[in-house]
Structure formats: structure tokens, C-alpha cells
mmCIF file of C-alpha atoms in Angstrom:
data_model
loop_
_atom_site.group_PDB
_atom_site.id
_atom_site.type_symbol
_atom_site.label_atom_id
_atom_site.label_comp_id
_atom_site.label_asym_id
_atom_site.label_seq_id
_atom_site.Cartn_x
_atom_site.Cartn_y
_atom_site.Cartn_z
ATOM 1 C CA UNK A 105 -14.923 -70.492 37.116
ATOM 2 C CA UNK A 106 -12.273 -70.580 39.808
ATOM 3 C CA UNK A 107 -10.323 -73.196 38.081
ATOM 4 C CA UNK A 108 -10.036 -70.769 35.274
ATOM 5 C CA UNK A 109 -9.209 -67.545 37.307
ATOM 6 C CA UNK A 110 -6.474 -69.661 38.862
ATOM 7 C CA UNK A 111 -4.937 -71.215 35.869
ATOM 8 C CA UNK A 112 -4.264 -67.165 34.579
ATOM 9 C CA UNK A 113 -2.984 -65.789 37.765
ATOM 10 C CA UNK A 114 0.390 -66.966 36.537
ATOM 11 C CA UNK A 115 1.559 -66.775 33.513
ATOM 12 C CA UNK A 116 4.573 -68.872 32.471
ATOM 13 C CA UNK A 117 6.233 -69.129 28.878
ATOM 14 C CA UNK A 118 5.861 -72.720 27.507
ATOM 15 C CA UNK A 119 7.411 -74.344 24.409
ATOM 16 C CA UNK A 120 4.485 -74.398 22.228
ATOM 17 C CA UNK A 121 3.907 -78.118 20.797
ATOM 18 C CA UNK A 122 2.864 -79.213 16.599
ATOM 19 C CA UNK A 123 0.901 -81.433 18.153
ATOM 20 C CA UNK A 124 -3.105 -80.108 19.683
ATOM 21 C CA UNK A 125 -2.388 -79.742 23.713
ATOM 22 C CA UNK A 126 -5.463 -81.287 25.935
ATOM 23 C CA UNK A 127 -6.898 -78.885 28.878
ATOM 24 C CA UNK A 128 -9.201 -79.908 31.974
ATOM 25 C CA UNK A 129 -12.335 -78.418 30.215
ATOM 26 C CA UNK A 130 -14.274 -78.170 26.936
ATOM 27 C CA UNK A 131 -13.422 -76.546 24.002
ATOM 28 C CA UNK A 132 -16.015 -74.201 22.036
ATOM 29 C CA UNK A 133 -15.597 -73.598 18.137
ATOM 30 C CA UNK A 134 -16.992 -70.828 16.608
ATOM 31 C CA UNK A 135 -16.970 -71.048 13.100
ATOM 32 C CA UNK A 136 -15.530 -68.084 11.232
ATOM 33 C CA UNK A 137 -17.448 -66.633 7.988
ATOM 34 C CA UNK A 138 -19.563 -69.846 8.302
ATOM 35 C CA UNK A 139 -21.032 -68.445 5.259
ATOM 36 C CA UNK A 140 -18.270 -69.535 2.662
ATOM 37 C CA UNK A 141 -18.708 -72.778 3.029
ATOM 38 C CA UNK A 142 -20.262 -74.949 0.534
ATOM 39 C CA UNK A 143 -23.190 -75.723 3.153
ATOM 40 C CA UNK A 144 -23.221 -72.716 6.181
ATOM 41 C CA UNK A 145 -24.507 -73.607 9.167
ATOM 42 C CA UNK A 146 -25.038 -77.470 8.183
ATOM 43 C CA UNK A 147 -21.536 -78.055 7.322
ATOM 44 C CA UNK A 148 -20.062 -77.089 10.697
ATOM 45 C CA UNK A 149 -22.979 -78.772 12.958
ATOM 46 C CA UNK A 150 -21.706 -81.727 11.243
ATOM 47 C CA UNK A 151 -18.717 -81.308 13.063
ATOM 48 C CA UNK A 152 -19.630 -80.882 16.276
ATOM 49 C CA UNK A 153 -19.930 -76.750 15.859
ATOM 50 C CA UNK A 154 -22.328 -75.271 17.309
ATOM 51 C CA UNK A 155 -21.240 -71.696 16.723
ATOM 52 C CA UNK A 156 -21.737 -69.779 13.428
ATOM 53 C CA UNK A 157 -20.402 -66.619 12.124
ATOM 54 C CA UNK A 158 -22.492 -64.846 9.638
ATOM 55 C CA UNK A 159 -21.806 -61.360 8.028
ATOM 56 C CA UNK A 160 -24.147 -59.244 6.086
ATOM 57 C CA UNK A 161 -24.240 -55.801 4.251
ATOM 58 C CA UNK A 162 -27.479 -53.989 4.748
ATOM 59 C CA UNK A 163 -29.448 -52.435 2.057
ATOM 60 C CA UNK A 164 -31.541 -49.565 3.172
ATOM 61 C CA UNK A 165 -33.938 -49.576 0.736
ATOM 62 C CA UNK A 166 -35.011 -53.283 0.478
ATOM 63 C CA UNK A 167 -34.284 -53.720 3.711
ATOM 64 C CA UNK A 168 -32.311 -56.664 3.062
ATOM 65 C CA UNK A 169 -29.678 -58.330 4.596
ATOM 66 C CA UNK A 170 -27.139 -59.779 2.504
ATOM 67 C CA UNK A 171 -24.192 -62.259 3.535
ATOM 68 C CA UNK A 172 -21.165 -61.525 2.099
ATOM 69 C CA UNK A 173 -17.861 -60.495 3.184
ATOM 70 C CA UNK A 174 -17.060 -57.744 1.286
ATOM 71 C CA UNK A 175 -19.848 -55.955 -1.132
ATOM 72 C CA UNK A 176 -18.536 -57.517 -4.389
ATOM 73 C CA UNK A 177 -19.249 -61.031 -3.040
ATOM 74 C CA UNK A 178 -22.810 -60.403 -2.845
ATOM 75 C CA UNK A 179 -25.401 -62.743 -4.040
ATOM 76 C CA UNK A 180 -29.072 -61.403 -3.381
ATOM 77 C CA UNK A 181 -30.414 -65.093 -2.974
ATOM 78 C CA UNK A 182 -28.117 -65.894 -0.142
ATOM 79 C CA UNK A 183 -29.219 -63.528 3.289
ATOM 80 C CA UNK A 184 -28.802 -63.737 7.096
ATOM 81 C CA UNK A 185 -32.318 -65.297 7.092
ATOM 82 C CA UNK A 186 -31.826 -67.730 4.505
ATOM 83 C CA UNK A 187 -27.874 -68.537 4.989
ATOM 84 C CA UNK A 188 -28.666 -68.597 8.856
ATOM 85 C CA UNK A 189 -31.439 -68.294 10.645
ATOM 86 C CA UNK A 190 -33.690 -70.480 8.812
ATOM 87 C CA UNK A 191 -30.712 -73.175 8.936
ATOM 88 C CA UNK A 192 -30.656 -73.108 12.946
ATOM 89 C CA UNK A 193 -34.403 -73.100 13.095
ATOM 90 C CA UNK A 194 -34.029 -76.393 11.107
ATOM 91 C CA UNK A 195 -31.596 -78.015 13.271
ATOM 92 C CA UNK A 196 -33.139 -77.143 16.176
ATOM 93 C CA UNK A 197 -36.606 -78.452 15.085
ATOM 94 C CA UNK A 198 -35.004 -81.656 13.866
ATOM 95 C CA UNK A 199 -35.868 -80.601 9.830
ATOM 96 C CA UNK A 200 -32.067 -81.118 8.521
ATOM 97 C CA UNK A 201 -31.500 -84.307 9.052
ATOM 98 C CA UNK A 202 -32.741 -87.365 10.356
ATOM 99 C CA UNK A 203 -29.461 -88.159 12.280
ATOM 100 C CA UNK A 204 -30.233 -85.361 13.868
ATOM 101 C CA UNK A 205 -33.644 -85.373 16.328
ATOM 102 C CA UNK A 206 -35.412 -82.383 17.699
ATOM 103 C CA UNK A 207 -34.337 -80.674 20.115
ATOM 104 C CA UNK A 208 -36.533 -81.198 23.449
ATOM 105 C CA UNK A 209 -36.608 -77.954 24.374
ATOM 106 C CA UNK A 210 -39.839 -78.606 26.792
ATOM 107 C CA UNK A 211 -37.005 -80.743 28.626
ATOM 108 C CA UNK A 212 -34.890 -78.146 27.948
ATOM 109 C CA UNK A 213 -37.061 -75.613 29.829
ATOM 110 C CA UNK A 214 -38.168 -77.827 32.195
ATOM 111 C CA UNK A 215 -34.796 -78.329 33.595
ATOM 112 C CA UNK A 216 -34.499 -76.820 37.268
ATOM 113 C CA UNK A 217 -31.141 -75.813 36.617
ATOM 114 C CA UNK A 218 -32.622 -73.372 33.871
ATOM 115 C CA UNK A 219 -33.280 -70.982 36.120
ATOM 116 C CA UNK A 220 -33.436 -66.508 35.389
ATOM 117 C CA UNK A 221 -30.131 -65.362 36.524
ATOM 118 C CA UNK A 222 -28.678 -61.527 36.928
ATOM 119 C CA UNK A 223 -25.389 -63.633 37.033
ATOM 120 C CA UNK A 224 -25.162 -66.152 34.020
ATOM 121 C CA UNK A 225 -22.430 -68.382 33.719
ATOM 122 C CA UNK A 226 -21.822 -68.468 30.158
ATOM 123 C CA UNK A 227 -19.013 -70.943 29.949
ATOM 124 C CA UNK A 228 -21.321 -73.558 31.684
ATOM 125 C CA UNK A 229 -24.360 -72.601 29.702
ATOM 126 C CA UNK A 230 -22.367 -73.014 26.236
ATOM 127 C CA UNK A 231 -20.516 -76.092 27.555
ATOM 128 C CA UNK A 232 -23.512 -77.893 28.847
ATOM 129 C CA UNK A 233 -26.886 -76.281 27.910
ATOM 130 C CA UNK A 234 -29.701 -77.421 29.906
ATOM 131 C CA UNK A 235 -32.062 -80.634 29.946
ATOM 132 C CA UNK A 236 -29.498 -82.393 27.638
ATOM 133 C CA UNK A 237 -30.072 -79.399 24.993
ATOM 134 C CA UNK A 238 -26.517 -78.087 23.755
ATOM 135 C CA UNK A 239 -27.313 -74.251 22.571
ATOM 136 C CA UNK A 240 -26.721 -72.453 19.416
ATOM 137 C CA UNK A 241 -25.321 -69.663 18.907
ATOM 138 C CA UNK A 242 -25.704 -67.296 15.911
ATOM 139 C CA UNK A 243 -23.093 -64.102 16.219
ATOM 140 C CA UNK A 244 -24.295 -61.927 13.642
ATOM 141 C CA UNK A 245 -21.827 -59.289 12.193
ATOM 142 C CA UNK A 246 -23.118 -56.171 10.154
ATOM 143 C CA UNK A 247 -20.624 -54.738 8.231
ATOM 144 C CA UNK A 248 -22.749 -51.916 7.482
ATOM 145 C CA UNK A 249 -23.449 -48.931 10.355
ATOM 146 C CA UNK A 250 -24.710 -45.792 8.988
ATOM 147 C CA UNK A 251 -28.539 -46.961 8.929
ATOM 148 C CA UNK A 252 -30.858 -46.911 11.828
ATOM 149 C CA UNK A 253 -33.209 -49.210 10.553
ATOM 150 C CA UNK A 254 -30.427 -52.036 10.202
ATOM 151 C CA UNK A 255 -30.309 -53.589 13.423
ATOM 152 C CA UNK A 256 -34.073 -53.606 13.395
ATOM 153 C CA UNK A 257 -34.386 -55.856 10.551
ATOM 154 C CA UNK A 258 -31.432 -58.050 12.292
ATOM 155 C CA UNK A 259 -34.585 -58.256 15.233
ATOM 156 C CA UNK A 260 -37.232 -58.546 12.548
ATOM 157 C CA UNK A 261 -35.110 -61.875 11.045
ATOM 158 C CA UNK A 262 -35.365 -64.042 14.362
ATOM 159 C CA UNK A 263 -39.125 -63.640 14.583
ATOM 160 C CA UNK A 264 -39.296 -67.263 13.513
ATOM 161 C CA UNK A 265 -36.906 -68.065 16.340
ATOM 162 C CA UNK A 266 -38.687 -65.824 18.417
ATOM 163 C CA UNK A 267 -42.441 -66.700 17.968
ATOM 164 C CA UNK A 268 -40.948 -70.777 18.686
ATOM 165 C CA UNK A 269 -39.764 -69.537 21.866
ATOM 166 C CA UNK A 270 -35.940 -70.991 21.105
ATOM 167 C CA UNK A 271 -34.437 -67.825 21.812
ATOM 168 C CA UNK A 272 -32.121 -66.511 24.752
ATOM 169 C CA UNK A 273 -33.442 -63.333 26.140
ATOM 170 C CA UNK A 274 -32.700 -60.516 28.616
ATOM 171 C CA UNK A 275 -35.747 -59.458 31.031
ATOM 172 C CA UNK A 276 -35.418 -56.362 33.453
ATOM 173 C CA UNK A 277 -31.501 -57.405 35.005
ATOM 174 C CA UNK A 278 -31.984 -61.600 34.377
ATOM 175 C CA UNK A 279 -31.214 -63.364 31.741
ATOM 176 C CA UNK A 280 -32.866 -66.359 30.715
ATOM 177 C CA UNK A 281 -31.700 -69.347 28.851
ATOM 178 C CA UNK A 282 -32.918 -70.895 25.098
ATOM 179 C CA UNK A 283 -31.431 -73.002 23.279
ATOM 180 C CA UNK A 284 -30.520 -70.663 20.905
ATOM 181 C CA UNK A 285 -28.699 -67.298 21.747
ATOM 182 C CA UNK A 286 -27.862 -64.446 19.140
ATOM 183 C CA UNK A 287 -25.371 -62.463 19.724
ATOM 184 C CA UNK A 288 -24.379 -59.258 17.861
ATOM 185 C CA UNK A 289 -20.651 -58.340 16.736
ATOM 186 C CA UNK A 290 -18.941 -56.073 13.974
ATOM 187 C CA UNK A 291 -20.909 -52.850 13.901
ATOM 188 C CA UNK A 292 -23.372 -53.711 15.904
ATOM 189 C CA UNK A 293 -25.075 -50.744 17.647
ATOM 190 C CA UNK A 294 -23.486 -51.270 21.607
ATOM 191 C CA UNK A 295 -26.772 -48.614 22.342
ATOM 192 C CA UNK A 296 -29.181 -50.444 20.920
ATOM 193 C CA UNK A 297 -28.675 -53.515 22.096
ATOM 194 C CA UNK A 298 -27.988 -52.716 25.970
ATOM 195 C CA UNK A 299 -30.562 -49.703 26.217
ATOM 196 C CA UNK A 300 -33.724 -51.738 26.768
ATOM 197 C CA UNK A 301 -34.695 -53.732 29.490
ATOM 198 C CA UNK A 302 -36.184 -56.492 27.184
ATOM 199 C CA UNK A 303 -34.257 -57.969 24.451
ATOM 200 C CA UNK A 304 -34.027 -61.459 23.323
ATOM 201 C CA UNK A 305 -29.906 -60.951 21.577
ATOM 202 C CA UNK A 306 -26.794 -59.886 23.505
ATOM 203 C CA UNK A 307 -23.359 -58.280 22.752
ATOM 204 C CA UNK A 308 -19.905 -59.881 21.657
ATOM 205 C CA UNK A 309 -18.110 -57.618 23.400
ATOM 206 C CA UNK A 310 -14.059 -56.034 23.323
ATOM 207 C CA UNK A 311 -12.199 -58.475 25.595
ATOM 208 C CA UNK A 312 -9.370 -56.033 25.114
ATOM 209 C CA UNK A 313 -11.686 -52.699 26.849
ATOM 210 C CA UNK A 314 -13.803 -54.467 29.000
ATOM 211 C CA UNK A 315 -13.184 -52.280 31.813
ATOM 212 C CA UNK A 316 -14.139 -49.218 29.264
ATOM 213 C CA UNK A 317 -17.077 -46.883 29.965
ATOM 214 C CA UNK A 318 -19.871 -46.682 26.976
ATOM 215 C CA UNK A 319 -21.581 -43.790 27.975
ATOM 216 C CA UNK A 320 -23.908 -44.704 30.351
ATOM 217 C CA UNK A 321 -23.171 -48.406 30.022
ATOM 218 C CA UNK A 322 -21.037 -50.772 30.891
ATOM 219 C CA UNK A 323 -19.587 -54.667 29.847
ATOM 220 C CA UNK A 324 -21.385 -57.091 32.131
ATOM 221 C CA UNK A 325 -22.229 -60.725 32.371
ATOM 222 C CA UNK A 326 -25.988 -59.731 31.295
ATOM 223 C CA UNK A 327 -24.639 -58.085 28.284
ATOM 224 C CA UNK A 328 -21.912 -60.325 26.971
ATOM 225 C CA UNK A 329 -21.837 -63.772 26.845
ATOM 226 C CA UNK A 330 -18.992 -63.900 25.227
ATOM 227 C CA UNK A 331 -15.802 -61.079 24.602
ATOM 228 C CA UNK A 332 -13.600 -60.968 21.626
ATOM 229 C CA UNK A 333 -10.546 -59.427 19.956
ATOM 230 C CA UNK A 334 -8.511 -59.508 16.995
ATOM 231 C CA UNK A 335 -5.177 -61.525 17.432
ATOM 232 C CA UNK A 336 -3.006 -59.885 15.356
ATOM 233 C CA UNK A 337 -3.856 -56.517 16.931
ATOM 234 C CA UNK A 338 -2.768 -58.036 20.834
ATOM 235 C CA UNK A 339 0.414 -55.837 21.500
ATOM 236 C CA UNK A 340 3.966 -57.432 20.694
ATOM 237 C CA UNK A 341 1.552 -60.590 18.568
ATOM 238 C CA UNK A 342 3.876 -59.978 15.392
ATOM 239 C CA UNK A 343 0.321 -59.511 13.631
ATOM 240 C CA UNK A 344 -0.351 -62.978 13.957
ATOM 241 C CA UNK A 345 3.550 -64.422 13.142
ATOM 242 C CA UNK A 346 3.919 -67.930 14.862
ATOM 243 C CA UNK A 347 4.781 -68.960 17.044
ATOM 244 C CA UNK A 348 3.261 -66.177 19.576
ATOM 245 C CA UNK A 349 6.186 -64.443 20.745
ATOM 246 C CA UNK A 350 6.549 -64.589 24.617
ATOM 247 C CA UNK A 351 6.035 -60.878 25.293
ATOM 248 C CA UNK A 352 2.537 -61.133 24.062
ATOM 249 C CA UNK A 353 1.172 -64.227 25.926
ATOM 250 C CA UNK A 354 0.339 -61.865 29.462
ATOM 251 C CA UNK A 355 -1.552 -59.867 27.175
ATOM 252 C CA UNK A 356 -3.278 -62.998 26.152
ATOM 253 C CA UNK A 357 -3.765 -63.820 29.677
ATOM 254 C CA UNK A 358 -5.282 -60.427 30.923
ATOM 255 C CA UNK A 359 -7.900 -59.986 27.910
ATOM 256 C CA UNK A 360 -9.215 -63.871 29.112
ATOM 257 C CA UNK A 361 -8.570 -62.555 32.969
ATOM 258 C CA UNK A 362 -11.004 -59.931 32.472
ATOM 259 C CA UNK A 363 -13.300 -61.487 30.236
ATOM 260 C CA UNK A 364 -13.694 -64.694 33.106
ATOM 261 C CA UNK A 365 -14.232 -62.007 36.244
ATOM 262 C CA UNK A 366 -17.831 -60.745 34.390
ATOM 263 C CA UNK A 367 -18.237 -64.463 33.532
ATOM 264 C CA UNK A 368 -18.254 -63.547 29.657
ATOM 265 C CA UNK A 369 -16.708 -66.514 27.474
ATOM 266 C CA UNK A 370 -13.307 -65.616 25.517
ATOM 267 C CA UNK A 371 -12.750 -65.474 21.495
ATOM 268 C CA UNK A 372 -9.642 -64.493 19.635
ATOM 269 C CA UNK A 373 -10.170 -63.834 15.896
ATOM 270 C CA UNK A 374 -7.866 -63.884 13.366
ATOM 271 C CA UNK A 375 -5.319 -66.603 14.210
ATOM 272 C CA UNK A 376 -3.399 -67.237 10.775
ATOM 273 C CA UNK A 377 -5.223 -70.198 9.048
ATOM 274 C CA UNK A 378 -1.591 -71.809 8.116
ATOM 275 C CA UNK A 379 -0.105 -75.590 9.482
ATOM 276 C CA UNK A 380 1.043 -72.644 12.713
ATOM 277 C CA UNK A 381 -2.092 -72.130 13.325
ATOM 278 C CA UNK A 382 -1.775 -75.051 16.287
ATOM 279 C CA UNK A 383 1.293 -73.419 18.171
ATOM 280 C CA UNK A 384 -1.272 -70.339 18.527
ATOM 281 C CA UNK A 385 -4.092 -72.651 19.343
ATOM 282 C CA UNK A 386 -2.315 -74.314 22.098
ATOM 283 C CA UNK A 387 -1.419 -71.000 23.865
ATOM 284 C CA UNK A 388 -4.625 -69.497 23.800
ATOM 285 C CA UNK A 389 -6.198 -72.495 25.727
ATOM 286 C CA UNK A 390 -3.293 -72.703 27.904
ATOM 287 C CA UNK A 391 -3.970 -68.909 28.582
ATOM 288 C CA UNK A 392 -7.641 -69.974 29.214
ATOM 289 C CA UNK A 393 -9.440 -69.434 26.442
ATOM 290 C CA UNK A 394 -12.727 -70.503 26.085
ATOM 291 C CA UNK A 395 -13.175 -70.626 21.881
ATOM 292 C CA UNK A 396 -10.895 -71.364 19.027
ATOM 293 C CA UNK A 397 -12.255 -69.629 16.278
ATOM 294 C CA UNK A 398 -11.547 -72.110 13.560
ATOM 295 C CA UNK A 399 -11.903 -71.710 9.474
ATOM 296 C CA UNK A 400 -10.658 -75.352 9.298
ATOM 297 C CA UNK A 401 -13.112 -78.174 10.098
ATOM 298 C CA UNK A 402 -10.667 -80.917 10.623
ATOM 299 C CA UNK A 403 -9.277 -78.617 13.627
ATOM 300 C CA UNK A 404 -12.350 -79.680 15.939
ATOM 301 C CA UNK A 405 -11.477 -83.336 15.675
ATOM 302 C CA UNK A 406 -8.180 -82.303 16.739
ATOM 303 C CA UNK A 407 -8.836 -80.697 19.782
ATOM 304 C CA UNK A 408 -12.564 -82.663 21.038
#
């Protein structure tokens, strides 16, 4: 963690290169609205992904989650448990593919540096897993709020997950590790995901208000393994224009500042998905970064 603290405590404006930069550390991709793609979830494991967006619109009275990005895109055979969970749960038992073997998460488990933490270090734990067992994550994204029940039936879809023990889970101020970690983003209910003392799914949190009060609760390590925030809404960003214009870069640097000192990972959504896209790349990992949230599969090859 130091490394990273350090590398921010300066900030100095660099010519941005075409060309993918290399940093001291491993790069995380999240894949954005994994659910257009042709195969979601399989189609970015493939490429070394192990991150997976999914975004659903709630129906109240079927109690249904359907992914989609906007309500006119909806297809009732394709929901978060079918587009995602149940793809996970597949690669995780070593059902996808046979390239692909079963996770050992008795190894995985087993591990003595899997230990309960009140102080998890989420860029370790997503860059190295335990027992050999790289984690999944699954950030789910309602885009419906209004209903009570909805987060519920978010819980209610991981009870596969669950019952098989796979999942990451908060227990009375210590977290402890699965290989598989769900995290909660969009409209998800802050309250009802931080007001009980056992939970087994976690918060993607505003790396731009981290230091904000929410009621009685606040951002922590415990809560967020990872912190996000839209790049075209960073002050002086030019709404995503490349390349990022100088005056925006500390602002860069202090959302990833505060993100690192609670030990909560670092996402910036919404990077243009034009050739630029690199130039804006470069200078979030050069600001520290710990994802590049990617639309483009060919980008991981780029920067591994």
C-alpha cells in the first residue's frame, strides 16, 4: 500500500503516450455492461477478466430481475441470475469449460494467509486471491430504487453462491475472504447493505465523497472494497475530452488518495470508448489507479 500512497503524494503533469504505459503492479479490469456481449461473463473470463458488470431493472411484482440497460432493452429470458450468477457459479465449479479446472477453494480456504480481518487489503486480495484462487467479482447495479423488496431478491439470487460457501462475507467488524465477492453499485440501498452485522455482499462506494457522512455510517475498508466515480463528472475532465486536461489529473490523484488510505480499490467509469481512450488509461494508472474499466477486450492484452 505504501508504494501506492507514495506514488500520489506528488502529482506531476506527464505527456500522455498512444502507446499502453507499464506500472510496478497489476492491473484489474472490470468489465463494463458485461451483459452486451455476445457471451457475458464467459466472454471476458476468456480474457483474463475477472470482473463483471451486470445491470438489472426490478419488477415488483414477479420479483424479477432483468438485465438490461435501459427498460426498452429488456428481454425476460436474460436476468441477473441467469446472465450472471449462474455463469460465475460455473466458472468457479469448473462447469464452463474444460480449459478451465475448478477452483480449489478447500486450498483456497485452507490458506493461512486467508485469515478474518477488520482491515482487508483489497488490492492484494483482488490481485492475488488466496491458495492460488484468483476471486470473482460480480458488481451488481440496480437501476431501479423505489422498491424495498429489490435488494432482497439481489440476496435471494446468490443463494446458490451462498449455500457453496464461494462467497465473501462480512461477520460482526471482519471480513472474510471467498473466492467470489459481490459487490453492490448504482442504486444500491447504502442502508441496507452496511446496517447489519452479517452480510455476505459489500458496497462500491463514491471515491469522489469518501470522507462524506451517511447518516450513521461511514466509507470504510469493511464496507468497500472497491470506490468509484464517473470520469466525465471529475472537475475540469472536459466530460471525458482526451487527452485529460492537466487541471484535472490532482483531482484524479485525490479520489485514488482517499480511496488507498481506507484500503478500498479505485474505478473510474466512463472513460470514452474511442482510439483516446489509452491517453486516459495511462493517466489513471499513473495517478494510481487500481481498475481500468474497459468495454474493449483487446485493451487487457494491452496493458497485462
Amino acid at each position: 500500500m505504501l508504494f501506492r500512497l507514495t506514488l500520489l503524494t506528488s502529482v506531476v503533469a506527464v505527456a500522455l503516450a498512444t502507446e499502453p504505459i507499464k506500472v510496478d503492479r497489476k492491473v484489474l479490469f472490470h468489465s463494463h455492461n458485461d451483459y452486451v456481449h455476445h457471451r457475458p461473463v464467459y466472454d471476458a473470463f476468456d480474457h483474463g477478466v475477472l470482473s463483471f458488470e451486470s445491470d438489472f431493472w426490478f419488477d415488483e411484482h414477479k420479483k424479477a430481475l432483468y438485465v438490461a440497460h435501459t427498460p426498452l432493452g429488456i428481454d425476460h429470458s436474460k436476468t441477473f441470475q441467469t446472465q450472471t450468477v449462474d455463469r460465475v457459479l460455473n466458472i468457479v465449479q469448473g462447469k464452463y469449460s474444460d480449459k478451465y479446472p475448478a477452483s480449489n477453494v478447500k486450498k483456497f480456504y485452507a490458506d493461512p494467509k486467508n485469515q478474518p480481518t477488520a482491515h482487508p487489503d483489497w488490492y492484494k486480495y483482488f490481485s492475488e486471491g488466496f491458495g492460488g484462487v484468483r476471486p470473482i467479482m460480480i458488481l451488481a447495479e440496480p437501476k431501479t430504487s423505489a422498491d424495498p423488496d429489490m435488494w432482497k431478491t439481489v440476496v435471494d439470487a446468490l443463494g446458490e453462491l451462498r449455500s457453496q460457501g464461494l462467497l465473501t462475507r462480512y461477520e460482526y467488524g471482519k471480513v472474510h475472504f471467498g473466492p467470489v465477492i459481490v459487490v453492490g453499485t448504482g442504486n444500491t440501498p447504502y442502508s441496507q447493505v452496511v446496517a447489519t452485522p452479517v452480510r455476505d455482499y459489500f458496497m462500491d462506494c463514491h471515491a469522489d465523497g469518501l470522507k462524506d457522512e451517511h447518516g450513521q455510517f461511514q466509507y470504510n475498508a469493511t464496507a468497500c472494497p472497491i470506490s468509484s466515480a464517473g470520469y466525465p463528472s471529475v472537475p475540469h475532465s472536459n466530460l471525458g475530452l482526451t487527452p485529460p486536461p492537466k487541471a484535472a489529473i490532482p483531482y484524479f490523484a485525490k479520489y485514488t488518495c482517499d480511496a488507498h488510505k481506507i484500503n478500498s480499490t479505485v474505478r473510474f467509469y466512463g472513460v470514452p470508448k474511442t482510439a483516446g481512450r489509452i491517453d486516459d488509461f495511462n493517466m489513471l494508472l499513473q495517478q494510481g489507479a487500481d481498475w481500468l474499466n474497459i468495454d474493449h477486450f483487446e485493451d487487457v492484452k494491452r496493458y497485462s
